[in-house]
Amino acid sequence: MSSMFFLEVRLNKRWGFVVYRTDYSPEEDWIKFTKMLETWCRSTIENKGPEEVPLIESWKQNWYMTDKDNLENATPSQLRQHFHSWLAGLSAKERSVTMPEHYMFLVVDKDVLDIIHNISPEPDYGRSPIPYFMAIDKDGPDEDSGYPGAMKVPLEDLMYLYEEGLERDSM
């Protein structure tokens, strides 16, 4: 039986995360973060059906936004503005089906890179401190409901966030 994740992403044959880098201190830490992101995605995908794993892996596409001149120390509002421009630049076909990468993005800032500096990139569910990233809703905070428009997400919950996004069509 196919996993729900497989059934959702097979239509587009593409899935992934939009990741904004806002800190440009040690390049090694950024490289380590991208490796951790890839490794943790892969470790979660391996829990899917064996016939699904190669396809899911082949469909993965992360978009890394690393324009230092425009993104260094950018605020969530500035990142949302950039994200909306990126979305507008997608083809009509890419925008025709809403996927989690169309309504949320990840932010890797100095705090995120500082935490991963001295830890192994391999998945370890018992480690402390737990590496994390910020997930930001493209529409921002909603003062009326108290919704902050962003949340800190442990790296180990990365795929859970994506799968929840598939089910809810929102962050």
Tab-separated table of N, CA and C in Angstrom:
chain	number	residue	atom	x	y	z
A	1	MET	N	0.839	-1.174	0.000
A	1	MET	CA	0.000	0.000	0.000
A	1	MET	C	0.892	1.248	0.000
A	2	SER	N	0.550	2.222	-0.791
A	2	SER	CA	1.345	3.440	-0.913
A	2	SER	C	1.128	4.360	0.282
A	3	SER	N	2.195	5.067	0.656
A	3	SER	CA	2.078	6.036	1.740
A	3	SER	C	1.293	7.249	1.247
A	4	MET	N	0.685	7.954	2.179
A	4	MET	CA	-0.071	9.155	1.836
A	4	MET	C	0.858	10.199	1.214
A	5	PHE	N	2.073	10.303	1.731
A	5	PHE	CA	3.047	11.254	1.190
A	5	PHE	C	3.289	10.963	-0.286
A	6	PHE	N	3.524	9.710	-0.607
A	6	PHE	CA	3.773	9.312	-1.997
A	6	PHE	C	2.581	9.669	-2.887
A	7	LEU	N	1.389	9.347	-2.414
A	7	LEU	CA	0.187	9.620	-3.203
A	7	LEU	C	0.016	11.113	-3.472
A	8	GLU	N	0.390	11.941	-2.502
A	8	GLU	CA	0.256	13.394	-2.675
A	8	GLU	C	1.293	13.962	-3.642
A	9	VAL	N	2.559	13.546	-3.512
A	9	VAL	CA	3.614	14.184	-4.315
A	9	VAL	C	3.786	13.567	-5.699
A	10	ARG	N	3.228	12.398	-5.932
A	10	ARG	CA	3.432	11.754	-7.241
A	10	ARG	C	2.766	12.522	-8.382
A	11	LEU	N	1.741	13.279	-8.085
A	11	LEU	CA	1.065	14.043	-9.132
A	11	LEU	C	1.975	15.117	-9.720
A	12	ASN	N	2.725	15.805	-8.864
A	12	ASN	CA	3.635	16.860	-9.322
A	12	ASN	C	5.018	16.336	-9.660
A	13	LYS	N	5.340	15.170	-9.117
A	13	LYS	CA	6.682	14.610	-9.264
A	13	LYS	C	7.730	15.642	-8.843
A	14	ARG	N	7.377	16.372	-7.787
A	14	ARG	CA	8.272	17.374	-7.223
A	14	ARG	C	7.777	17.721	-5.827
A	15	TRP	N	8.722	17.905	-4.932
A	15	TRP	CA	8.408	18.383	-3.595
A	15	TRP	C	9.704	18.929	-3.006
A	16	GLY	N	9.594	19.723	-1.999
A	16	GLY	CA	10.800	20.231	-1.358
A	16	GLY	C	10.517	21.475	-0.542
A	17	PHE	N	11.595	22.097	-0.113
A	17	PHE	CA	11.508	23.255	0.767
A	17	PHE	C	12.165	24.468	0.128
A	18	VAL	N	11.608	25.627	0.403
A	18	VAL	CA	12.241	26.892	0.050
A	18	VAL	C	12.970	27.335	1.314
A	19	VAL	N	14.285	27.497	1.207
A	19	VAL	CA	15.120	27.776	2.377
A	19	VAL	C	15.850	29.106	2.177
A	20	TYR	N	15.641	30.010	3.111
A	20	TYR	CA	16.312	31.313	3.077
A	20	TYR	C	17.474	31.328	4.060
A	21	ARG	N	18.614	31.739	3.565
A	21	ARG	CA	19.784	31.940	4.414
A	21	ARG	C	19.870	33.432	4.722
A	22	THR	N	19.875	33.771	6.029
A	22	THR	CA	19.965	35.182	6.405
A	22	THR	C	21.229	35.501	7.190
A	23	ASP	N	22.054	34.492	7.443
A	23	ASP	CA	23.327	34.705	8.137
A	23	ASP	C	24.444	34.176	7.248
A	24	TYR	N	25.484	34.952	7.102
A	24	TYR	CA	26.561	34.590	6.184
A	24	TYR	C	27.901	34.470	6.894
A	25	SER	N	27.855	34.138	8.195
A	25	SER	CA	29.086	33.833	8.900
A	25	SER	C	29.542	32.453	8.446
A	26	PRO	N	30.302	31.714	9.184
A	26	PRO	CA	31.020	30.561	8.621
A	26	PRO	C	30.278	29.768	7.537
A	27	GLU	N	30.880	29.739	6.360
A	27	GLU	CA	30.330	28.985	5.229
A	27	GLU	C	30.188	27.506	5.581
A	28	GLU	N	31.110	27.005	6.410
A	28	GLU	CA	31.066	25.585	6.798
A	28	GLU	C	29.755	25.254	7.508
A	29	ASP	N	29.252	26.193	8.313
A	29	ASP	CA	28.002	25.937	9.035
A	29	ASP	C	26.812	25.880	8.074
A	30	TRP	N	26.802	26.726	7.064
A	30	TRP	CA	25.737	26.684	6.057
A	30	TRP	C	25.795	25.365	5.300
A	31	ILE	N	26.976	24.952	4.889
A	31	ILE	CA	27.138	23.675	4.180
A	31	ILE	C	26.662	22.530	5.068
A	32	LYS	N	27.016	22.595	6.343
A	32	LYS	CA	26.584	21.565	7.289
A	32	LYS	C	25.057	21.551	7.402
A	33	PHE	N	24.439	22.729	7.479
A	33	PHE	CA	22.981	22.770	7.574
A	33	PHE	C	22.339	22.127	6.348
A	34	THR	N	22.807	22.474	5.152
A	34	THR	CA	22.192	21.901	3.947
A	34	THR	C	22.377	20.390	3.930
A	35	LYS	N	23.532	19.920	4.408
A	35	LYS	CA	23.753	18.468	4.491
A	35	LYS	C	22.777	17.850	5.495
A	36	MET	N	22.591	18.514	6.627
A	36	MET	CA	21.656	18.001	7.637
A	36	MET	C	20.239	17.945	7.076
A	37	LEU	N	19.833	18.975	6.376
A	37	LEU	CA	18.497	19.000	5.781
A	37	LEU	C	18.320	17.814	4.835
A	38	GLU	N	19.279	17.605	3.972
A	38	GLU	CA	19.214	16.486	3.020
A	38	GLU	C	19.214	15.143	3.754
A	39	THR	N	20.077	15.004	4.750
A	39	THR	CA	20.203	13.743	5.486
A	39	THR	C	18.931	13.418	6.253
A	40	TRP	N	18.355	14.414	6.925
A	40	TRP	CA	17.141	14.171	7.698
A	40	TRP	C	15.964	13.870	6.781
A	41	CYS	N	15.879	14.539	5.649
A	41	CYS	CA	14.822	14.209	4.674
A	41	CYS	C	14.970	12.756	4.235
A	42	ARG	N	16.185	12.390	3.871
A	42	ARG	CA	16.442	11.029	3.390
A	42	ARG	C	16.100	10.003	4.460
A	43	SER	N	16.464	10.263	5.713
A	43	SER	CA	16.202	9.281	6.772
A	43	SER	C	14.707	9.088	6.985
A	44	THR	N	13.914	10.136	6.818
A	44	THR	CA	12.465	10.017	6.961
A	44	THR	C	11.850	9.318	5.757
A	45	ILE	N	12.341	9.626	4.582
A	45	ILE	CA	11.838	9.002	3.356
A	45	ILE	C	12.059	7.495	3.394
A	46	GLU	N	13.157	7.066	4.007
A	46	GLU	CA	13.462	5.637	4.063
A	46	GLU	C	12.408	4.847	4.817
A	47	ASN	N	11.546	5.533	5.580
A	47	ASN	CA	10.459	4.860	6.291
A	47	ASN	C	9.241	4.626	5.403
A	48	LYS	N	9.278	5.123	4.185
A	48	LYS	CA	8.174	4.917	3.246
A	48	LYS	C	8.333	3.538	2.603
A	49	GLY	N	7.404	3.166	1.756
A	49	GLY	CA	7.479	1.871	1.081
A	49	GLY	C	8.740	1.761	0.241
A	50	PRO	N	9.391	0.588	0.224
A	50	PRO	CA	10.659	0.440	-0.490
A	50	PRO	C	10.576	0.783	-1.975
A	51	GLU	N	9.433	0.550	-2.594
A	51	GLU	CA	9.292	0.887	-4.012
A	51	GLU	C	9.090	2.393	-4.209
A	52	GLU	N	8.688	3.097	-3.147
A	52	GLU	CA	8.449	4.538	-3.230
A	52	GLU	C	9.719	5.361	-3.036
A	53	VAL	N	10.642	4.854	-2.226
A	53	VAL	CA	11.813	5.635	-1.810
A	53	VAL	C	12.592	6.225	-2.982
A	54	PRO	N	12.970	5.429	-4.006
A	54	PRO	CA	13.747	6.027	-5.101
A	54	PRO	C	12.985	7.128	-5.840
A	55	LEU	N	11.684	6.945	-5.999
A	55	LEU	CA	10.884	7.966	-6.691
A	55	LEU	C	10.773	9.239	-5.858
A	56	ILE	N	10.445	9.087	-4.580
A	56	ILE	CA	10.320	10.256	-3.707
A	56	ILE	C	11.638	11.024	-3.671
A	57	GLU	N	12.735	10.301	-3.548
A	57	GLU	CA	14.055	10.953	-3.510
A	57	GLU	C	14.331	11.679	-4.827
A	58	SER	N	13.975	11.074	-5.940
A	58	SER	CA	14.249	11.700	-7.242
A	58	SER	C	13.384	12.943	-7.478
A	59	TRP	N	12.248	13.038	-6.807
A	59	TRP	CA	11.358	14.181	-6.983
A	59	TRP	C	11.707	15.353	-6.069
A	60	LYS	N	12.599	15.134	-5.107
A	60	LYS	CA	12.924	16.181	-4.128
A	60	LYS	C	13.708	17.307	-4.791
A	61	GLN	N	13.268	18.522	-4.531
A	61	GLN	CA	13.954	19.709	-5.030
A	61	GLN	C	13.850	20.787	-3.962
A	62	ASN	N	14.975	21.154	-3.374
A	62	ASN	CA	14.990	22.269	-2.432
A	62	ASN	C	15.462	23.518	-3.163
A	63	TRP	N	14.867	24.630	-2.807
A	63	TRP	CA	15.244	25.921	-3.394
A	63	TRP	C	15.970	26.707	-2.314
A	64	TYR	N	17.260	26.911	-2.500
A	64	TYR	CA	18.071	27.631	-1.520
A	64	TYR	C	18.232	29.080	-1.959
A	65	MET	N	17.719	29.985	-1.162
A	65	MET	CA	17.813	31.417	-1.438
A	65	MET	C	19.004	31.962	-0.657
A	66	THR	N	20.052	32.330	-1.376
A	66	THR	CA	21.310	32.693	-0.718
A	66	THR	C	21.902	34.005	-1.238
A	67	ASP	N	21.062	34.916	-1.626
A	67	ASP	CA	21.514	36.206	-2.147
A	67	ASP	C	21.910	37.115	-0.976
A	68	LYS	N	23.186	37.082	-0.631
A	68	LYS	CA	23.676	37.810	0.543
A	68	LYS	C	23.310	39.290	0.504
A	69	ASP	N	23.444	39.919	-0.648
A	69	ASP	CA	23.167	41.355	-0.741
A	69	ASP	C	21.730	41.698	-0.355
A	70	ASN	N	20.793	40.818	-0.630
A	70	ASN	CA	19.383	41.098	-0.346
A	70	ASN	C	18.826	40.374	0.874
A	71	LEU	N	19.504	39.318	1.326
A	71	LEU	CA	18.912	38.486	2.374
A	71	LEU	C	19.633	38.534	3.718
A	72	GLU	N	20.851	39.042	3.749
A	72	GLU	CA	21.585	39.066	5.020
A	72	GLU	C	20.808	39.885	6.052
A	73	ASN	N	20.528	39.255	7.188
A	73	ASN	CA	19.785	39.863	8.303
A	73	ASN	C	18.385	40.347	7.908
A	74	ALA	N	17.805	39.759	6.878
A	74	ALA	CA	16.464	40.155	6.438
A	74	ALA	C	15.427	39.825	7.509
A	75	THR	N	14.419	40.659	7.605
A	75	THR	CA	13.321	40.456	8.545
A	75	THR	C	12.315	39.476	7.933
A	76	PRO	N	11.448	38.886	8.756
A	76	PRO	CA	10.398	38.031	8.190
A	76	PRO	C	9.563	38.748	7.133
A	77	SER	N	9.278	40.011	7.342
A	77	SER	CA	8.498	40.772	6.363
A	77	SER	C	9.245	40.892	5.034
A	78	GLN	N	10.536	41.171	5.086
A	78	GLN	CA	11.337	41.259	3.864
A	78	GLN	C	11.412	39.901	3.165
A	79	LEU	N	11.537	38.834	3.961
A	79	LEU	CA	11.595	37.490	3.380
A	79	LEU	C	10.266	37.131	2.726
A	80	ARG	N	9.166	37.493	3.346
A	80	ARG	CA	7.848	37.237	2.741
A	80	ARG	C	7.729	37.956	1.399
A	81	GLN	N	8.207	39.179	1.346
A	81	GLN	CA	8.157	39.949	0.105
A	81	GLN	C	8.967	39.233	-0.984
A	82	HIS	N	10.156	38.767	-0.637
A	82	HIS	CA	10.997	38.041	-1.595
A	82	HIS	C	10.306	36.748	-2.018
A	83	PHE	N	9.714	36.049	-1.053
A	83	PHE	CA	9.031	34.785	-1.319
A	83	PHE	C	7.874	34.994	-2.300
A	84	HIS	N	7.092	36.043	-2.094
A	84	HIS	CA	5.981	36.335	-3.007
A	84	HIS	C	6.495	36.611	-4.419
A	85	SER	N	7.620	37.287	-4.530
A	85	SER	CA	8.221	37.535	-5.855
A	85	SER	C	8.663	36.225	-6.489
A	86	TRP	N	9.253	35.352	-5.675
A	86	TRP	CA	9.689	34.042	-6.180
A	86	TRP	C	8.478	33.251	-6.682
A	87	LEU	N	7.408	33.240	-5.885
A	87	LEU	CA	6.189	32.525	-6.289
A	87	LEU	C	5.644	33.066	-7.606
A	88	ALA	N	5.617	34.371	-7.739
A	88	ALA	CA	5.085	34.992	-8.955
A	88	ALA	C	5.908	34.605	-10.179
A	89	GLY	N	7.172	34.284	-9.972
A	89	GLY	CA	8.045	33.906	-11.078
A	89	GLY	C	7.924	32.456	-11.509
A	90	LEU	N	7.177	31.650	-10.758
A	90	LEU	CA	6.981	30.253	-11.141
A	90	LEU	C	6.067	30.177	-12.357
A	91	SER	N	6.216	29.114	-13.105
A	91	SER	CA	5.351	28.930	-14.270
A	91	SER	C	3.909	28.689	-13.819
A	92	ALA	N	2.978	28.915	-14.723
A	92	ALA	CA	1.563	28.676	-14.427
A	92	ALA	C	1.346	27.222	-14.023
A	93	LYS	N	2.053	26.310	-14.671
A	93	LYS	CA	1.924	24.886	-14.335
A	93	LYS	C	2.388	24.628	-12.904
A	94	GLU	N	3.519	25.230	-12.519
A	94	GLU	CA	4.031	25.032	-11.162
A	94	GLU	C	3.094	25.618	-10.111
A	95	ARG	N	2.402	26.685	-10.447
A	95	ARG	CA	1.480	27.321	-9.500
A	95	ARG	C	0.097	26.684	-9.506
A	96	SER	N	-0.177	25.801	-10.466
A	96	SER	CA	-1.527	25.249	-10.610
A	96	SER	C	-1.913	24.312	-9.474
A	97	VAL	N	-0.942	23.698	-8.831
A	97	VAL	CA	-1.215	22.819	-7.698
A	97	VAL	C	-0.484	23.383	-6.493
A	98	THR	N	-1.207	23.626	-5.425
A	98	THR	CA	-0.594	24.202	-4.233
A	98	THR	C	0.067	23.114	-3.404
A	99	MET	N	1.353	23.306	-3.167
A	99	MET	CA	2.149	22.399	-2.343
A	99	MET	C	2.685	23.208	-1.162
A	100	PRO	N	3.169	22.546	-0.106
A	100	PRO	CA	3.676	23.296	1.047
A	100	PRO	C	4.725	24.352	0.699
A	101	GLU	N	5.547	24.095	-0.311
A	101	GLU	CA	6.559	25.092	-0.680
A	101	GLU	C	5.952	26.335	-1.314
A	102	HIS	N	4.644	26.343	-1.515
A	102	HIS	CA	3.964	27.529	-2.043
A	102	HIS	C	3.382	28.409	-0.941
A	103	TYR	N	3.326	27.914	0.297
A	103	TYR	CA	2.751	28.745	1.356
A	103	TYR	C	3.588	28.818	2.618
A	104	MET	N	4.776	28.226	2.598
A	104	MET	CA	5.677	28.394	3.737
A	104	MET	C	7.113	28.289	3.252
A	105	PHE	N	8.006	28.847	4.040
A	105	PHE	CA	9.424	28.735	3.737
A	105	PHE	C	10.199	28.608	5.039
A	106	LEU	N	11.418	28.125	4.928
A	106	LEU	CA	12.287	27.923	6.080
A	106	LEU	C	13.321	29.037	6.126
A	107	VAL	N	13.738	29.388	7.336
A	107	VAL	CA	14.755	30.422	7.517
A	107	VAL	C	15.894	29.855	8.351
A	108	VAL	N	17.096	30.043	7.837
A	108	VAL	CA	18.304	29.644	8.553
A	108	VAL	C	19.037	30.936	8.904
A	109	ASP	N	18.991	31.269	10.193
A	109	ASP	CA	19.630	32.496	10.662
A	109	ASP	C	20.823	32.160	11.559
A	110	LYS	N	21.389	33.152	12.195
A	110	LYS	CA	22.570	32.950	13.037
A	110	LYS	C	22.290	31.968	14.167
A	111	ASP	N	21.134	32.072	14.819
A	111	ASP	CA	20.804	31.160	15.915
A	111	ASP	C	20.800	29.708	15.446
A	112	VAL	N	20.220	29.464	14.296
A	112	VAL	CA	20.167	28.103	13.741
A	112	VAL	C	21.582	27.596	13.470
A	113	LEU	N	22.392	28.409	12.822
A	113	LEU	CA	23.758	27.986	12.484
A	113	LEU	C	24.619	27.818	13.728
A	114	ASP	N	24.418	28.645	14.754
A	114	ASP	CA	25.184	28.500	15.998
A	114	ASP	C	24.899	27.160	16.666
A	115	ILE	N	23.647	26.729	16.643
A	115	ILE	CA	23.290	25.456	17.287
A	115	ILE	C	23.938	24.271	16.580
A	116	ILE	N	23.987	24.295	15.260
A	116	ILE	CA	24.521	23.127	14.551
A	116	ILE	C	26.040	23.119	14.456
A	117	HIS	N	26.681	24.222	14.834
A	117	HIS	CA	28.128	24.359	14.659
A	117	HIS	C	28.912	23.157	15.196
A	118	ASN	N	28.585	22.694	16.395
A	118	ASN	CA	29.376	21.635	17.031
A	118	ASN	C	28.689	20.276	17.086
A	119	ILE	N	27.713	20.033	16.223
A	119	ILE	CA	27.048	18.731	16.263
A	119	ILE	C	27.185	18.005	14.933
A	120	SER	N	27.024	16.699	14.993
A	120	SER	CA	27.114	15.858	13.803
A	120	SER	C	25.893	16.089	12.914
A	121	PRO	N	26.086	16.055	11.592
A	121	PRO	CA	24.945	16.240	10.693
A	121	PRO	C	24.030	15.015	10.597
A	122	GLU	N	24.466	13.887	11.125
A	122	GLU	CA	23.665	12.666	11.027
A	122	GLU	C	22.447	12.738	11.943
A	123	PRO	N	21.326	12.141	11.541
A	123	PRO	CA	20.123	12.140	12.380
A	123	PRO	C	20.388	11.505	13.739
A	124	ASP	N	19.955	12.169	14.790
A	124	ASP	CA	20.094	11.680	16.158
A	124	ASP	C	18.921	12.263	16.938
A	125	TYR	N	17.918	11.431	17.174
A	125	TYR	CA	16.694	11.921	17.796
A	125	TYR	C	16.842	12.188	19.290
A	126	GLY	N	17.963	11.792	19.879
A	126	GLY	CA	18.139	12.007	21.310
A	126	GLY	C	19.095	13.133	21.636
A	127	ARG	N	19.575	13.825	20.646
A	127	ARG	CA	20.605	14.846	20.893
A	127	ARG	C	20.031	16.083	21.588
A	128	SER	N	20.947	16.791	22.211
A	128	SER	CA	20.608	18.065	22.819
A	128	SER	C	21.810	18.976	22.631
A	129	PRO	N	21.673	20.187	22.184
A	129	PRO	CA	20.412	20.802	21.795
A	129	PRO	C	19.903	20.233	20.476
A	130	ILE	N	18.626	20.348	20.276
A	130	ILE	CA	18.002	19.855	19.051
A	130	ILE	C	18.139	20.929	17.974
A	131	PRO	N	18.711	20.565	16.819
A	131	PRO	CA	18.780	21.550	15.741
A	131	PRO	C	17.368	21.884	15.249
A	132	TYR	N	17.188	23.107	14.840
A	132	TYR	CA	15.870	23.547	14.394
A	132	TYR	C	16.026	24.552	13.258
A	133	PHE	N	14.910	24.972	12.740
A	133	PHE	CA	14.853	26.052	11.759
A	133	PHE	C	13.565	26.812	12.036
A	134	MET	N	13.425	27.948	11.414
A	134	MET	CA	12.184	28.708	11.520
A	134	MET	C	11.355	28.433	10.270
A	135	ALA	N	10.086	28.125	10.466
A	135	ALA	CA	9.144	27.981	9.348
A	135	ALA	C	8.253	29.217	9.376
A	136	ILE	N	8.141	29.874	8.230
A	136	ILE	CA	7.381	31.120	8.156
A	136	ILE	C	6.261	30.989	7.129
A	137	ASP	N	5.082	31.395	7.552
A	137	ASP	CA	3.895	31.397	6.698
A	137	ASP	C	3.995	32.576	5.734
A	138	LYS	N	3.732	32.330	4.469
A	138	LYS	CA	3.855	33.393	3.459
A	138	LYS	C	2.904	34.561	3.713
A	139	ASP	N	1.807	34.299	4.411
A	139	ASP	CA	0.823	35.354	4.639
A	139	ASP	C	1.057	36.135	5.925
A	140	GLY	N	1.951	35.668	6.744
A	140	GLY	CA	2.314	36.431	7.927
A	140	GLY	C	1.371	36.291	9.086
A	141	PRO	N	1.643	37.066	10.123
A	141	PRO	CA	0.837	36.966	11.339
A	141	PRO	C	-0.588	37.473	11.127
A	142	ASP	N	-1.479	36.939	11.933
A	142	ASP	CA	-2.876	37.378	11.923
A	142	ASP	C	-3.191	37.875	13.336
A	143	GLU	N	-3.175	39.192	13.502
A	143	GLU	CA	-3.372	39.779	14.828
A	143	GLU	C	-4.729	39.410	15.419
A	144	ASP	N	-5.747	39.264	14.577
A	144	ASP	CA	-7.091	38.954	15.069
A	144	ASP	C	-7.160	37.587	15.739
A	145	SER	N	-6.446	36.612	15.190
A	145	SER	CA	-6.510	35.259	15.742
A	145	SER	C	-5.369	34.971	16.708
A	146	GLY	N	-4.371	35.840	16.734
A	146	GLY	CA	-3.209	35.579	17.575
A	146	GLY	C	-2.186	34.680	16.902
A	147	TYR	N	-2.426	34.324	15.647
A	147	TYR	CA	-1.505	33.461	14.897
A	147	TYR	C	-0.229	34.237	14.587
A	148	PRO	N	0.933	33.748	15.042
A	148	PRO	CA	2.176	34.504	14.868
A	148	PRO	C	2.746	34.477	13.450
A	149	GLY	N	2.338	33.529	12.627
A	149	GLY	CA	2.833	33.469	11.255
A	149	GLY	C	4.187	32.816	11.107
A	150	ALA	N	4.731	32.300	12.197
A	150	ALA	CA	6.035	31.626	12.150
A	150	ALA	C	6.140	30.695	13.348
A	151	MET	N	6.984	29.687	13.198
A	151	MET	CA	7.217	28.796	14.331
A	151	MET	C	8.592	28.157	14.219
A	152	LYS	N	9.139	27.843	15.377
A	152	LYS	CA	10.409	27.144	15.459
A	152	LYS	C	10.095	25.650	15.338
A	153	VAL	N	10.781	24.967	14.421
A	153	VAL	CA	10.495	23.556	14.166
A	153	VAL	C	11.782	22.745	14.325
A	154	PRO	N	11.774	21.724	15.192
A	154	PRO	CA	12.954	20.866	15.301
A	154	PRO	C	13.227	20.178	13.963
A	155	LEU	N	14.489	20.046	13.620
A	155	LEU	CA	14.865	19.431	12.347
A	155	LEU	C	14.272	18.032	12.210
A	156	GLU	N	14.145	17.325	13.324
A	156	GLU	CA	13.588	15.973	13.268
A	156	GLU	C	12.114	15.968	12.854
A	157	ASP	N	11.437	17.107	12.940
A	157	ASP	CA	10.027	17.204	12.545
A	157	ASP	C	9.836	17.799	11.159
A	158	LEU	N	10.915	17.941	10.439
A	158	LEU	CA	10.904	18.553	9.114
A	158	LEU	C	9.875	17.918	8.186
A	159	MET	N	9.923	16.610	8.037
A	159	MET	CA	9.013	15.938	7.118
A	159	MET	C	7.587	15.912	7.662
A	160	TYR	N	7.450	15.865	8.969
A	160	TYR	CA	6.114	15.945	9.568
A	160	TYR	C	5.457	17.273	9.184
A	161	LEU	N	6.234	18.357	9.240
A	161	LEU	CA	5.723	19.670	8.842
A	161	LEU	C	5.244	19.637	7.395
A	162	TYR	N	6.026	19.030	6.520
A	162	TYR	CA	5.650	18.971	5.102
A	162	TYR	C	4.386	18.131	4.912
A	163	GLU	N	4.354	16.971	5.565
A	163	GLU	CA	3.190	16.087	5.431
A	163	GLU	C	1.925	16.746	5.976
A	164	GLU	N	2.050	17.452	7.096
A	164	GLU	CA	0.896	18.180	7.633
A	164	GLU	C	0.443	19.255	6.650
A	165	GLY	N	1.415	19.911	6.022
A	165	GLY	CA	1.088	20.926	5.023
A	165	GLY	C	0.337	20.348	3.842
A	166	LEU	N	0.701	19.129	3.440
A	166	LEU	CA	-0.008	18.469	2.343
A	166	LEU	C	-1.466	18.214	2.712
A	167	GLU	N	-1.686	17.810	3.953
A	167	GLU	CA	-3.040	17.486	4.396
A	167	GLU	C	-3.906	18.722	4.588
A	168	ARG	N	-3.302	19.805	5.068
A	168	ARG	CA	-4.079	20.987	5.450
A	168	ARG	C	-4.088	22.096	4.407
A	169	ASP	N	-3.196	22.019	3.438
A	169	ASP	CA	-3.043	23.105	2.462
A	169	ASP	C	-2.727	24.438	3.129
A	170	SER	N	-2.064	24.381	4.269
A	170	SER	CA	-1.614	25.594	4.951
A	170	SER	C	-0.559	25.192	5.973
A	171	MET	N	0.061	26.211	6.559
A	171	MET	CA	1.087	25.941	7.565
A	171	MET	C	0.441	25.726	8.905
